[in-house]
Amino acid sequence: MATMHQDTSEDHEVVGEKLEEIFEITDSTAMGREVVVEVCHIVAERGARIVGAGIVACGDTKQAWKN
């Protein structure tokens, strides 16, 4: 997913390669590859937010133990 997330080419050639390599999808369209890139962005952002929330929660817990 990281490779597809980082594909900045206009036609998302890397995404097409990964779709073929991993999912055996040989006839992806440019629009379909663009949708895959957008989904990868959404998943990556959501994952980052969840990790951030976990870090904040750990910090809050540690602060509560000191008091």
PDB file of C-alpha atoms in Angstrom:
ATOM      1  CA  MET A   1       0.000   0.000   0.000  1.00  0.00           C
ATOM      2  CA  ALA A   2       2.871   2.384   0.754  1.00  0.00           C
ATOM      3  CA  THR A   3       4.119   2.103  -2.819  1.00  0.00           C
ATOM      4  CA  MET A   4       0.700   2.891  -4.234  1.00  0.00           C
ATOM      5  CA  HIS A   5       0.271   5.745  -1.753  1.00  0.00           C
ATOM      6  CA  GLN A   6       3.534   7.319  -2.987  1.00  0.00           C
ATOM      7  CA  ASP A   7       2.764   7.033  -6.724  1.00  0.00           C
ATOM      8  CA  THR A   8       2.731  10.613  -8.013  1.00  0.00           C
ATOM      9  CA  SER A   9       2.847   9.818 -11.739  1.00  0.00           C
ATOM     10  CA  GLU A  10       0.050  11.249 -13.851  1.00  0.00           C
ATOM     11  CA  ASP A  11      -1.349   7.871 -14.952  1.00  0.00           C
ATOM     12  CA  HIS A  12      -0.491   6.027 -11.685  1.00  0.00           C
ATOM     13  CA  GLU A  13       1.634   3.458 -13.484  1.00  0.00           C
ATOM     14  CA  VAL A  14       2.990   1.988 -10.233  1.00  0.00           C
ATOM     15  CA  VAL A  15      -0.547   1.432  -8.965  1.00  0.00           C
ATOM     16  CA  GLY A  16      -1.350  -0.436 -12.176  1.00  0.00           C
ATOM     17  CA  GLU A  17       1.736  -2.604 -11.730  1.00  0.00           C
ATOM     18  CA  LYS A  18       0.829  -3.420  -8.121  1.00  0.00           C
ATOM     19  CA  LEU A  19      -2.785  -4.183  -9.025  1.00  0.00           C
ATOM     20  CA  GLU A  20      -1.531  -6.629 -11.624  1.00  0.00           C
ATOM     21  CA  GLU A  21       1.186  -8.117  -9.413  1.00  0.00           C
ATOM     22  CA  ILE A  22      -0.835  -8.559  -6.224  1.00  0.00           C
ATOM     23  CA  PHE A  23      -4.475  -8.826  -7.323  1.00  0.00           C
ATOM     24  CA  GLU A  24      -3.948 -10.066 -10.913  1.00  0.00           C
ATOM     25  CA  ILE A  25      -6.003  -7.167 -12.297  1.00  0.00           C
ATOM     26  CA  THR A  26      -4.634  -6.635 -15.800  1.00  0.00           C
ATOM     27  CA  ASP A  27      -7.081  -4.144 -17.278  1.00  0.00           C
ATOM     28  CA  SER A  28      -7.231  -1.264 -14.798  1.00  0.00           C
ATOM     29  CA  THR A  29      -8.264   2.132 -16.106  1.00  0.00           C
ATOM     30  CA  ALA A  30      -6.621   5.434 -15.226  1.00  0.00           C
ATOM     31  CA  MET A  31      -9.738   6.444 -13.287  1.00  0.00           C
ATOM     32  CA  GLY A  32      -9.750   3.146 -11.392  1.00  0.00           C
ATOM     33  CA  ARG A  33      -6.084   3.589 -10.462  1.00  0.00           C
ATOM     34  CA  GLU A  34      -6.851   7.138  -9.305  1.00  0.00           C
ATOM     35  CA  VAL A  35      -9.580   5.784  -7.021  1.00  0.00           C
ATOM     36  CA  VAL A  36      -7.123   3.249  -5.580  1.00  0.00           C
ATOM     37  CA  VAL A  37      -4.632   6.050  -4.855  1.00  0.00           C
ATOM     38  CA  GLU A  38      -7.343   8.072  -3.100  1.00  0.00           C
ATOM     39  CA  VAL A  39      -8.356   5.068  -0.986  1.00  0.00           C
ATOM     40  CA  CYS A  40      -4.700   4.538  -0.037  1.00  0.00           C
ATOM     41  CA  HIS A  41      -4.470   8.195   1.042  1.00  0.00           C
ATOM     42  CA  ILE A  42      -7.616   7.840   3.164  1.00  0.00           C
ATOM     43  CA  VAL A  43      -6.414   4.609   4.805  1.00  0.00           C
ATOM     44  CA  ALA A  44      -2.963   6.074   5.526  1.00  0.00           C
ATOM     45  CA  GLU A  45      -4.431   9.240   7.039  1.00  0.00           C
ATOM     46  CA  ARG A  46      -6.854   7.256   9.185  1.00  0.00           C
ATOM     47  CA  GLY A  47      -4.038   5.014  10.405  1.00  0.00           C
ATOM     48  CA  ALA A  48      -1.931   8.035  11.308  1.00  0.00           C
ATOM     49  CA  ARG A  49      -4.802   9.546  13.289  1.00  0.00           C
ATOM     50  CA  ILE A  50      -5.372   6.320  15.200  1.00  0.00           C
ATOM     51  CA  VAL A  51      -1.673   6.073  16.074  1.00  0.00           C
ATOM     52  CA  GLY A  52      -1.657   9.714  17.142  1.00  0.00           C
ATOM     53  CA  ALA A  53      -4.657   9.141  19.395  1.00  0.00           C
ATOM     54  CA  GLY A  54      -2.905   6.153  20.958  1.00  0.00           C
ATOM     55  CA  ILE A  55       0.213   8.204  21.649  1.00  0.00           C
ATOM     56  CA  VAL A  56      -1.833  10.957  23.270  1.00  0.00           C
ATOM     57  CA  ALA A  57      -3.714   8.407  25.381  1.00  0.00           C
ATOM     58  CA  CYS A  58      -0.429   6.902  26.595  1.00  0.00           C
ATOM     59  CA  GLY A  59       0.857  10.349  27.487  1.00  0.00           C
ATOM     60  CA  ASP A  60      -2.322  11.189  29.377  1.00  0.00           C
ATOM     61  CA  THR A  61      -2.147   7.914  31.289  1.00  0.00           C
ATOM     62  CA  LYS A  62       1.494   8.463  32.201  1.00  0.00           C
ATOM     63  CA  GLN A  63       0.696  11.993  33.398  1.00  0.00           C
ATOM     64  CA  ALA A  64      -2.186  10.681  35.561  1.00  0.00           C
ATOM     65  CA  TRP A  65       0.146   8.157  37.237  1.00  0.00           C
ATOM     66  CA  LYS A  66       2.544  10.940  38.266  1.00  0.00           C
ATOM     67  CA  ASN A  67      -0.214  12.801  40.135  1.00  0.00           C
TER      68      ASN A  67
END
